[in-house]
XYZ file of C-alpha atoms in Angstrom:
676
model
C -8.639 -1.179 -47.502
C -8.959 -3.372 -50.628
C -11.360 -6.169 -50.897
C -8.682 -8.795 -50.760
C -7.407 -7.505 -47.661
C -10.553 -7.155 -45.946
C -11.405 -10.701 -46.645
C -7.841 -11.690 -45.357
C -8.754 -9.944 -42.298
C -12.058 -11.795 -41.888
C -10.597 -15.191 -42.633
C -7.979 -14.652 -40.069
C -10.588 -13.940 -37.437
C -12.262 -17.062 -38.480
C -9.314 -19.104 -38.095
C -8.120 -17.614 -34.761
C -11.881 -18.398 -33.197
C -11.847 -22.212 -34.439
C -7.937 -22.862 -33.881
C -8.333 -22.020 -30.005
C -10.626 -23.614 -27.413
C -12.445 -20.508 -26.302
C -14.794 -21.288 -23.390
C -16.824 -17.734 -23.657
C -19.081 -17.122 -26.568
C -18.150 -13.478 -26.723
C -14.484 -14.169 -27.906
C -15.740 -14.082 -31.495
C -17.240 -10.831 -31.014
C -14.202 -9.538 -29.121
C -11.982 -10.266 -32.191
C -14.580 -9.160 -34.737
C -14.711 -5.750 -32.871
C -10.927 -5.547 -33.044
C -10.812 -6.112 -36.729
C -13.533 -3.459 -37.241
C -11.744 -0.906 -34.973
C -8.598 -1.375 -37.083
C -10.662 -0.982 -40.221
C -12.737 1.999 -39.181
C -10.921 4.536 -36.729
C -14.236 6.173 -35.606
C -15.129 3.012 -33.803
C -11.863 3.205 -31.580
C -13.746 5.121 -28.831
C -17.209 3.384 -28.377
C -19.928 5.264 -26.235
C -19.753 4.905 -22.601
C -23.105 5.684 -21.652
C -26.553 3.681 -21.989
C -28.271 3.871 -25.306
C -31.708 3.007 -26.303
C -30.818 0.428 -28.966
C -29.059 -1.875 -26.700
C -28.998 -5.643 -27.604
C -28.146 -8.853 -25.624
C -24.755 -8.846 -27.080
C -23.811 -5.338 -25.783
C -21.308 -5.426 -22.899
C -21.390 -3.188 -20.083
C -20.064 -2.468 -16.492
C -21.975 -2.128 -13.243
C -20.604 -0.136 -10.170
C -22.634 0.160 -7.002
C -21.840 0.224 -3.347
C -24.415 0.172 -0.267
C -23.479 0.931 3.494
C -26.221 -1.148 5.406
C -26.123 -3.509 8.173
C -26.117 -6.977 6.771
C -27.833 -9.441 9.108
C -26.688 -12.432 7.715
C -23.449 -12.316 5.805
C -23.008 -15.760 4.781
C -26.435 -16.000 2.943
C -25.597 -12.811 1.159
C -22.323 -14.307 0.010
C -24.104 -17.502 -1.197
C -26.563 -15.393 -3.139
C -23.768 -13.357 -4.992
C -21.865 -16.593 -5.851
C -24.947 -18.222 -7.201
C -26.267 -15.273 -9.015
C -22.990 -13.800 -10.408
C -21.887 -17.028 -11.772
C -25.059 -17.950 -13.332
C -24.976 -14.572 -15.136
C -21.254 -15.217 -16.293
C -20.513 -11.909 -14.544
C -16.951 -11.029 -14.178
C -15.168 -8.449 -11.667
C -14.795 -7.899 -7.891
C -17.434 -8.212 -5.165
C -16.528 -7.046 -1.672
C -18.827 -7.808 1.341
C -18.520 -6.809 4.919
C -21.091 -6.603 7.844
C -21.735 -3.019 6.937
C -22.263 -3.278 3.308
C -21.251 -4.003 -0.093
C -19.079 -2.578 -2.862
C -19.284 -4.083 -6.397
C -17.703 -3.597 -9.612
C -18.609 -6.204 -12.127
C -18.822 -6.654 -16.080
C -20.760 -8.703 -18.513
C -23.600 -8.505 -21.003
C -26.173 -5.812 -20.458
C -29.085 -8.083 -20.106
C -27.162 -10.074 -17.590
C -26.333 -7.047 -15.443
C -29.813 -5.539 -15.576
C -30.981 -9.045 -14.515
C -28.602 -8.899 -11.681
C -30.116 -5.600 -10.280
C -33.468 -6.947 -10.448
C -32.520 -10.280 -8.634
C -30.946 -7.905 -5.915
C -34.057 -5.879 -5.352
C -36.035 -9.068 -5.295
C -33.893 -10.914 -2.961
C -33.828 -8.293 -0.214
C -34.930 -4.578 0.501
C -31.223 -3.972 1.786
C -30.622 -2.336 -1.678
C -33.609 0.049 -1.683
C -32.118 3.482 -2.629
C -29.106 1.916 -4.024
C -27.308 4.001 -7.005
C -26.688 1.599 -9.652
C -24.260 3.055 -12.150
C -24.665 0.998 -15.384
C -22.720 1.864 -18.521
C -22.277 0.560 -22.042
C -18.553 -0.109 -23.092
C -16.172 -2.243 -25.204
C -15.426 -5.652 -23.988
C -11.781 -6.045 -22.614
C -9.370 -5.648 -25.280
C -6.348 -5.992 -23.310
C -5.986 -9.315 -21.474
C -3.002 -7.793 -19.340
C -5.087 -4.794 -18.263
C -8.363 -6.734 -17.679
C -6.364 -9.180 -15.523
C -4.776 -6.656 -13.223
C -7.958 -4.844 -12.935
C -10.093 -8.282 -12.034
C -12.061 -8.654 -15.128
C -11.045 -11.958 -16.212
C -12.418 -13.762 -13.005
C -14.966 -13.205 -10.448
C -13.696 -12.504 -7.166
C -16.217 -12.595 -4.029
C -14.867 -11.882 -0.764
C -15.851 -11.152 2.888
C -13.576 -8.148 4.047
C -13.559 -6.192 7.139
C -13.873 -2.720 5.634
C -15.299 -1.942 2.267
C -12.641 0.709 1.818
C -9.543 1.072 4.116
C -9.572 4.846 5.361
C -6.577 4.491 7.865
C -3.134 2.612 7.437
C -3.613 1.589 11.104
C -5.970 -1.169 10.693
C -6.320 -1.660 14.657
C -7.756 1.832 14.856
C -11.588 2.248 14.860
C -13.187 3.546 11.763
C -15.345 6.548 11.989
C -19.375 6.018 12.015
C -20.591 6.206 8.466
C -23.752 7.679 9.778
C -21.818 10.780 10.698
C -20.997 11.159 6.775
C -21.200 14.402 4.893
C -24.705 15.243 3.215
C -24.970 14.213 -0.295
C -25.268 16.747 -2.994
C -26.607 15.723 -6.338
C -24.589 16.449 -9.383
C -26.730 19.385 -10.156
C -26.536 20.807 -6.556
C -22.511 20.260 -6.697
C -22.177 22.077 -9.808
C -24.403 25.022 -8.610
C -22.515 25.323 -5.592
C -19.133 25.705 -7.299
C -20.788 27.930 -9.837
C -22.032 30.181 -7.242
C -18.702 30.313 -5.344
C -16.821 30.828 -8.408
C -18.475 34.231 -9.125
C -17.292 35.284 -5.418
C -13.964 36.596 -4.465
C -11.165 34.133 -4.274
C -11.316 34.511 -0.310
C -14.705 32.609 -0.189
C -14.725 29.742 2.445
C -15.486 27.032 -0.198
C -12.859 24.210 -0.461
C -12.889 21.345 -3.174
C -11.281 18.401 -1.591
C -10.216 15.393 -3.801
C -10.593 12.058 -2.058
C -8.697 10.067 -4.780
C -5.154 8.740 -5.199
C -2.338 11.163 -7.060
C -2.368 9.035 -10.110
C -6.075 9.396 -10.508
C -6.051 13.138 -10.021
C -3.138 13.397 -12.639
C -5.473 12.709 -15.531
C -8.525 14.882 -14.311
C -9.961 16.939 -11.505
C -12.460 19.608 -10.770
C -11.204 23.256 -11.466
C -12.819 26.816 -10.732
C -10.646 29.630 -11.018
C -12.086 31.304 -7.741
C -12.365 28.117 -5.640
C -9.469 26.445 -3.740
C -9.103 22.818 -4.891
C -7.018 20.579 -2.528
C -5.246 17.452 -3.850
C -3.817 15.349 -0.815
C -1.482 13.617 -3.421
C -1.362 10.254 -1.479
C -0.340 6.914 -2.851
C -3.291 5.191 -1.515
C -6.623 5.662 0.102
C -5.279 4.397 3.578
C -2.914 7.512 3.621
C -5.935 10.183 3.373
C -6.782 10.051 7.092
C -3.007 11.166 7.975
C -3.209 13.892 5.486
C -6.461 14.995 7.131
C -4.735 15.213 10.587
C -1.825 17.304 9.239
C -4.163 19.637 7.754
C -6.959 19.907 10.157
C -6.577 23.723 10.694
C -6.377 24.458 7.157
C -9.888 23.015 6.524
C -11.349 24.095 9.927
C -14.288 26.363 9.556
C -14.508 25.874 5.770
C -17.299 24.642 3.539
C -15.818 21.414 2.369
C -17.174 19.878 -0.955
C -15.562 16.179 -1.451
C -15.499 14.100 -4.503
C -14.241 10.747 -5.766
C -14.864 8.393 -8.546
C -18.022 6.815 -7.479
C -18.707 8.109 -3.993
C -17.753 5.380 -1.717
C -14.531 6.659 -0.506
C -16.220 10.238 0.254
C -18.608 8.222 2.630
C -15.703 7.303 4.828
C -13.549 10.382 4.464
C -16.330 12.750 5.136
C -17.235 10.864 8.339
C -13.838 10.929 9.311
C -13.571 14.868 8.897
C -16.765 15.495 10.672
C -15.618 13.241 13.623
C -12.997 16.049 14.375
C -15.888 18.093 16.052
C -16.590 21.706 15.995
C -15.480 23.436 12.825
C -15.775 20.519 10.783
C -19.398 20.307 10.289
C -19.949 21.779 6.950
C -18.837 18.808 4.942
C -20.654 17.609 1.672
C -19.780 14.972 -0.976
C -20.991 14.497 -4.327
C -23.516 11.886 -4.899
C -22.695 9.076 -7.236
C -18.955 10.729 -7.766
C -17.479 12.083 -10.809
C -19.298 9.444 -12.774
C -22.981 10.725 -12.091
C -21.584 14.313 -12.636
C -20.115 13.608 -16.217
C -23.536 12.020 -17.014
C -25.212 15.178 -15.772
C -22.753 17.481 -17.531
C -21.492 15.435 -20.902
C -19.204 18.638 -21.687
C -17.388 18.081 -18.192
C -18.784 21.045 -16.521
C -16.130 21.896 -13.997
C -14.187 18.967 -14.286
C -11.192 18.982 -16.532
C -9.985 15.895 -18.151
C -10.821 12.117 -17.740
C -12.361 10.175 -14.677
C -10.075 7.147 -13.775
C -11.935 4.003 -13.242
C -10.939 0.757 -11.665
C -11.827 -1.633 -14.437
C -10.711 -2.459 -17.962
C -11.877 0.951 -19.489
C -9.077 2.779 -17.337
C -10.581 6.107 -17.796
C -13.804 7.772 -18.855
C -14.243 11.477 -20.348
C -16.863 13.727 -21.169
C -17.511 14.462 -24.713
C -15.219 17.383 -24.767
C -12.594 15.763 -22.317
C -9.105 17.397 -22.781
C -5.787 15.849 -21.904
C -4.537 17.274 -18.692
C -1.979 14.789 -17.741
C 1.823 14.662 -18.854
C 4.461 12.044 -19.321
C 6.620 11.737 -16.252
C 9.774 11.762 -18.304
C 9.550 14.300 -21.341
C 6.382 16.273 -19.879
C 4.500 15.909 -23.085
C 0.709 16.021 -23.196
C -0.415 12.277 -22.125
C -2.930 10.562 -20.101
C -2.952 6.839 -21.072
C -2.428 4.483 -18.489
C -3.222 1.297 -20.575
C 0.859 0.306 -20.508
C 0.465 0.206 -16.785
C 3.859 1.463 -16.160
C 4.691 1.750 -12.501
C 7.147 3.223 -10.168
C 10.252 1.312 -9.654
C 10.201 2.098 -5.755
C 6.454 2.410 -4.482
C 4.911 0.565 -7.515
C 2.252 3.378 -8.094
C 0.943 3.828 -11.427
C 2.860 6.525 -13.559
C 2.156 8.436 -17.118
C 4.898 7.344 -19.404
C 4.244 8.224 -23.231
C 5.043 5.663 -25.946
C 8.490 7.295 -26.754
C 9.708 7.126 -23.448
C 8.502 3.664 -22.710
C 10.890 2.612 -25.775
C 13.811 4.302 -24.043
C 13.590 3.348 -20.580
C 12.175 0.604 -18.401
C 12.514 2.025 -14.774
C 10.652 5.039 -13.597
C 10.567 6.961 -10.311
C 7.191 8.569 -9.515
C 6.977 12.194 -8.357
C 6.178 11.256 -4.594
C 9.597 9.297 -4.620
C 11.492 12.064 -6.369
C 10.504 14.185 -3.664
C 12.119 11.848 -1.155
C 15.258 12.027 -3.137
C 15.215 8.626 -4.837
C 16.355 8.209 -8.416
C 17.056 5.403 -10.830
C 20.579 4.006 -10.585
C 21.038 5.538 -7.163
C 21.176 1.838 -5.703
C 22.654 -1.394 -6.506
C 20.065 -3.983 -8.013
C 20.528 -7.691 -7.156
C 19.030 -10.659 -8.920
C 16.571 -12.889 -7.245
C 18.143 -16.151 -6.204
C 15.051 -18.029 -6.980
C 14.983 -16.946 -10.486
C 13.459 -20.289 -11.668
C 10.351 -19.898 -9.571
C 7.244 -18.762 -11.217
C 6.364 -15.065 -10.533
C 3.020 -15.813 -8.918
C 3.661 -16.034 -5.264
C 7.374 -15.376 -5.747
C 9.447 -15.344 -2.557
C 11.746 -12.409 -2.145
C 15.112 -13.035 -0.789
C 16.318 -11.076 2.404
C 18.687 -8.197 1.563
C 20.964 -5.889 3.619
C 20.989 -2.081 3.806
C 23.580 -1.707 0.949
C 21.376 -3.325 -1.720
C 17.939 -3.384 -2.889
C 15.834 -5.953 -4.623
C 13.173 -5.484 -7.151
C 10.573 -8.153 -8.420
C 11.588 -9.901 -11.614
C 10.053 -9.186 -14.826
C 8.777 -11.007 -17.709
C 10.347 -10.971 -21.088
C 8.427 -10.943 -24.405
C 9.253 -14.708 -24.580
C 7.963 -15.377 -21.348
C 11.098 -15.996 -19.557
C 11.913 -14.430 -16.194
C 14.956 -12.239 -15.459
C 15.866 -9.356 -13.172
C 15.186 -5.767 -14.326
C 18.935 -4.984 -15.101
C 19.256 -7.733 -17.381
C 16.475 -6.595 -19.887
C 15.155 -3.516 -21.714
C 11.115 -3.703 -21.123
C 8.818 -1.618 -23.169
C 6.636 -1.470 -20.305
C 6.384 -2.608 -16.352
C 2.802 -3.893 -16.715
C 3.955 -7.362 -16.535
C 4.478 -7.496 -12.888
C 2.165 -9.760 -11.366
C 2.875 -9.566 -7.566
C 0.953 -8.763 -4.463
C 3.228 -6.255 -2.447
C 4.872 -7.528 0.444
C 5.452 -5.365 3.613
C 8.920 -3.806 3.601
C 10.170 -3.927 7.445
C 13.305 -1.931 8.375
C 15.269 -4.068 10.898
C 17.253 -2.345 13.695
C 19.732 -4.715 15.451
C 20.548 -4.847 19.224
C 23.749 -3.236 20.946
C 27.117 -4.360 19.820
C 25.654 -6.200 16.856
C 25.656 -5.239 12.971
C 23.061 -5.771 10.023
C 24.936 -8.833 9.107
C 24.939 -10.706 12.296
C 21.259 -9.582 13.194
C 20.212 -10.972 9.448
C 21.597 -14.193 10.576
C 19.842 -14.400 13.758
C 16.542 -13.469 12.290
C 16.787 -16.031 9.272
C 14.390 -18.489 10.689
C 11.856 -15.561 11.156
C 12.479 -14.284 7.802
C 11.832 -17.731 6.072
C 8.421 -18.093 7.944
C 7.466 -14.726 6.909
C 8.765 -14.476 3.283
C 5.509 -14.801 1.455
C 4.079 -11.501 3.386
C 7.315 -9.651 4.229
C 10.869 -8.596 3.078
C 13.403 -7.351 5.732
C 15.837 -4.646 5.362
C 18.972 -4.487 7.542
C 20.993 -1.481 8.453
C 23.992 -0.856 10.615
C 23.472 1.652 13.502
C 25.921 4.654 13.183
C 27.786 4.487 16.205
C 30.669 2.106 15.948
C 32.019 0.502 19.412
C 35.137 -1.038 20.371
C 35.668 -4.681 20.615
C 35.747 -5.738 24.345
C 36.938 -8.863 26.124
C 36.838 -9.684 29.805
C 39.337 -11.177 32.219
C 38.917 -14.702 33.168
C 36.387 -14.910 36.360
C 38.183 -16.372 39.460
C 36.942 -19.807 40.200
C 36.355 -20.372 44.027
C 36.810 -23.700 45.624
C 34.904 -24.889 48.742
C 38.064 -24.504 50.954
C 38.157 -20.800 50.077
C 41.000 -20.924 47.501
C 40.608 -19.353 44.275
C 42.343 -19.415 40.884
C 41.790 -18.005 37.481
C 41.287 -19.896 34.209
C 44.227 -19.066 31.768
C 43.324 -16.249 29.601
C 42.628 -17.209 25.707
C 43.918 -14.534 23.343
C 40.886 -12.606 21.344
C 40.629 -13.499 17.828
C 42.450 -11.663 15.129
C 40.737 -8.306 14.174
C 40.590 -9.297 10.433
C 38.105 -11.966 11.399
C 36.059 -9.609 13.337
C 33.277 -7.532 11.763
C 32.492 -4.121 13.197
C 29.977 -3.649 15.993
C 27.548 -0.799 16.319
C 25.057 0.749 18.726
C 21.934 3.118 18.466
C 22.875 4.422 21.971
C 25.917 4.906 24.041
C 27.029 5.685 27.465
C 27.283 9.448 28.316
C 30.920 8.797 29.162
C 31.763 6.776 26.172
C 35.293 8.185 25.048
C 34.576 7.612 21.106
C 37.031 4.884 20.561
C 36.202 2.480 17.657
C 37.021 -1.140 16.933
C 40.694 -0.747 15.590
C 41.872 -3.020 18.329
C 40.742 -5.157 21.381
C 40.009 -3.367 24.439
C 39.944 -4.822 28.032
C 36.593 -4.353 29.975
C 36.700 -2.075 32.830
C 35.107 -4.598 35.050
C 32.587 -7.400 35.124
C 29.656 -7.432 32.454
C 26.864 -5.295 33.889
C 23.416 -6.624 32.844
C 21.764 -3.320 33.287
C 24.255 -1.110 31.411
C 21.639 -0.559 28.823
C 19.761 1.561 31.202
C 22.863 4.196 31.468
C 23.164 3.992 27.566
C 21.046 7.091 26.463
C 23.453 9.391 24.437
C 23.778 9.544 20.594
C 20.153 9.782 19.831
C 20.565 12.643 17.526
C 23.034 11.177 15.464
C 20.952 7.974 15.337
C 17.853 9.807 14.254
C 19.889 11.577 11.549
C 20.993 8.302 10.249
C 17.455 6.862 10.106
C 16.177 9.868 8.146
C 18.770 9.158 5.547
C 17.993 5.452 5.529
C 14.328 6.063 5.041
C 15.337 8.841 2.250
C 17.513 6.627 0.186
C 16.082 3.220 0.953
C 12.292 3.651 1.778
C 9.429 3.610 1.847
C 9.002 1.255 4.764
C 5.609 -0.278 6.187
C 6.951 -0.859 9.498
C 10.035 -1.083 11.746
C 11.220 -4.349 13.714
C 13.770 -3.656 16.665
C 15.633 -6.009 18.857
C 16.706 -5.005 22.282
C 18.404 -1.422 22.052
C 17.277 -1.484 18.457
C 13.719 -1.842 20.001
C 14.321 1.036 22.303
C 15.429 3.026 19.261
C 12.154 2.053 17.480
C 10.121 3.020 20.444
C 11.518 6.529 20.360
C 10.922 7.090 16.915
C 7.433 5.753 17.466
C 6.894 7.998 20.127
C 8.036 10.865 18.204
C 5.856 9.715 14.899
C 3.888 12.850 14.424
C 6.755 15.281 14.497
C 8.941 12.985 12.200
C 6.171 12.808 9.529
C 7.576 13.305 5.963
C 11.175 12.369 7.274
C 10.410 8.801 8.860
C 6.864 7.315 7.759
C 5.743 4.003 8.840
C 2.775 2.255 9.820
C 3.703 -0.051 12.663
C 6.492 -1.084 15.109
C 7.395 -4.727 16.245
C 9.455 -4.501 19.440
C 11.223 -7.504 20.295
C 12.848 -7.745 24.070
C 12.432 -3.976 24.227
C 12.893 -1.507 26.853
C 12.112 2.094 27.537
C 14.805 4.640 28.092
C 14.257 7.629 30.220
C 14.245 10.350 27.563
C 12.063 13.528 27.121
C 11.265 11.918 23.596
C 9.317 9.335 25.228
C 7.086 11.383 27.452
C 4.029 11.203 25.189
C 2.145 8.296 26.512
C 0.130 6.614 25.296
C 1.850 6.211 22.084
C -0.839 5.833 19.217
C 1.499 3.741 16.626
C 0.122 0.160 16.242
C 2.510 -2.208 17.993
C 3.605 -5.854 18.283
C 5.445 -6.664 21.702
C 7.402 -9.606 21.825
C 9.270 -10.620 24.838
C 9.969 -13.336 27.315
C 7.411 -14.365 30.227
C 8.384 -14.417 33.812
C 9.956 -17.785 33.073
C 11.148 -16.876 29.744
C 15.102 -17.139 30.573
C 15.698 -13.793 29.019
C 18.791 -12.763 30.853
C 19.335 -9.566 29.100
C 16.172 -7.820 29.399
C 13.782 -8.426 32.288
C 10.096 -9.350 31.634
C 8.847 -6.412 33.690
C 11.112 -3.935 31.706
C 9.436 -4.937 28.361
C 5.977 -5.050 29.979
C 6.370 -1.431 31.129
C 7.575 -0.349 27.492
C 4.487 -2.079 26.224
C 2.081 0.010 28.830
C 3.178 3.087 27.025
C 1.419 2.325 24.068
C -2.469 2.557 23.277
C -3.903 -0.732 24.220
C -6.605 -0.454 21.451
C -3.693 -0.673 18.791
C -1.250 -2.765 20.435
C -0.721 -6.719 20.754
C 1.665 -8.513 23.230
C 3.262 -11.707 22.552
C 5.110 -13.454 25.800
C 7.151 -16.655 25.237
C 9.413 -19.090 26.963
C 12.423 -18.864 24.426
C 15.043 -16.529 26.063
C 16.672 -13.345 24.483
C 15.428 -14.215 21.108
C 12.572 -13.836 18.634
C 10.472 -16.949 18.403
C 9.522 -18.597 15.464
C 7.656 -21.697 16.496
C 3.769 -21.918 17.276
C 1.757 -20.483 18.633
C 3.961 -17.253 18.385
C 4.778 -17.163 14.880
C 0.980 -17.503 14.279
C 0.400 -14.184 16.270
C 3.122 -12.571 14.656
C 1.786 -13.213 11.004
C -1.783 -12.150 12.324
C -0.661 -8.879 13.367
C 1.409 -8.234 10.307
C -1.441 -9.557 7.977
C -3.719 -6.649 8.848
C -1.091 -4.240 6.983
C -0.860 -6.195 3.891
C -2.341 -4.414 0.668
C -2.613 -5.367 -2.749
C -1.373 -3.030 -5.326
């Protein structure tokens, strides 16, 4: 680079600094480092470990966790707020009654001071493994913001990490966690097993998410390595439940990024009893292992981290990841590309990013999803800011995707733009709930009936409505005779049914065994007066309805939960009772059963049902003339009481949306909300 060019760059840095009102002193350092890296390629990858010549201007990241009973959580919260703010630390601090989980960044001297203050403040942190590493300051504001490194977030949470997607179920005792192995012990165990036959009983178990394992994992030729391939950690326990026999009797070596996920996961495995005692975990996680073995040892690739560094590798780290589209060697998540359907991070090389803006992760591909398989609709509220966007309702033949930011800062729906990456999404994922209508209804009418509910829940949930598979005929009743006091009677004049072209088709999940299969081609005269207990005889057609729902989940999923009303609640109850058998085809975390009832079917003979459930029905004086209070109570009694909630109301055969009922509904759903 010539002298003139150098001074031009230097002047540009100074102009940028003085023309913007930066509030932090390190902004000039950040700009200067960017300039140095553009001049000297050798500075592109600064060291990730502590050095002896550190200065007060060096930047670093501190990670630590500690499971310990906190006697006074509010006092600890006050300490963290005061200490971290005074030291200008940025990042995430999570506190609970059973410990802390912290990832913060700042000047090295400030991070070291934070550690000293912690130790001086309380002996709770004796023995804590403080992982402190030097690194570059955040160079990409978008990545830093997504990772939480542009602000300080201190929150009290129920759990430091959420092992189960069923938050109402009790977590395992952390005191029962697997024994810690140092990096050297962990390495030696793998080394000795690797020299044995492939039939040895050692199993390496990765406790991380799929996108993390795609850029690095442990590998030894004669040691079996299990990758659960889960989207999120809360799916891990279900994977363990499905493969318990595969792990029983094995010596299990678990690992994760820094160790905290293995604490809870190993305790969960050991809680299964005999045959699951030999569970061990890598102390300090992959990070400590790479410090002990800078060349990577048995770890191949890079270690994904949840801060602005994105990934950290050993001195000889190879690229083990590949582009989702073209399969070329690639392991850079800095573009933050995400799956169009489930929003999981995906690897897309720069060339493929320029050609496409919509991606489908490998898990969604296995479920048969593909770009272009669904109609995309624009957001009616396109003029609202993206932060806190309120998504509209949509029925089963459409799919809505969040809006994206264009390069000029304006917003538009995905189909109208060609983006270079999808990292511009700034949303907290809402719960996707599949809604099943009642007997002789349809998706459109049920959407209308639940419009008030959808409006009250629009910040936390989006509803998907689908028609049942069985079309039923249009029925009309003959006029009912009116009796006078003197015993005489007469019939009101019959009014003709409305024209067929103005009537929408009606559907059902279950039919009467003697149903003749006629559909809604024309109006049909009822065989007799309305029977309020007809739902008890409608038990046929389950297999077709189940197959229909499997297709819905495959084509329109994933869904977090299922909401059913009346007969739709009966169908929802059956699939929740069969949840274990339906895994992989119909997956959900919870059910909401409104004015529900239980059908006398063999599929319901598995009480108690373990699926978290919310039961909403009229009380004894609730004026629900369709489904009696006692019938809905009997359905609720089939569910495990430790993970079910009952809301009784006085509003009739509807889903109530006024307080206090809507508050109880929000409280139940709020437990399942998860940020991406």
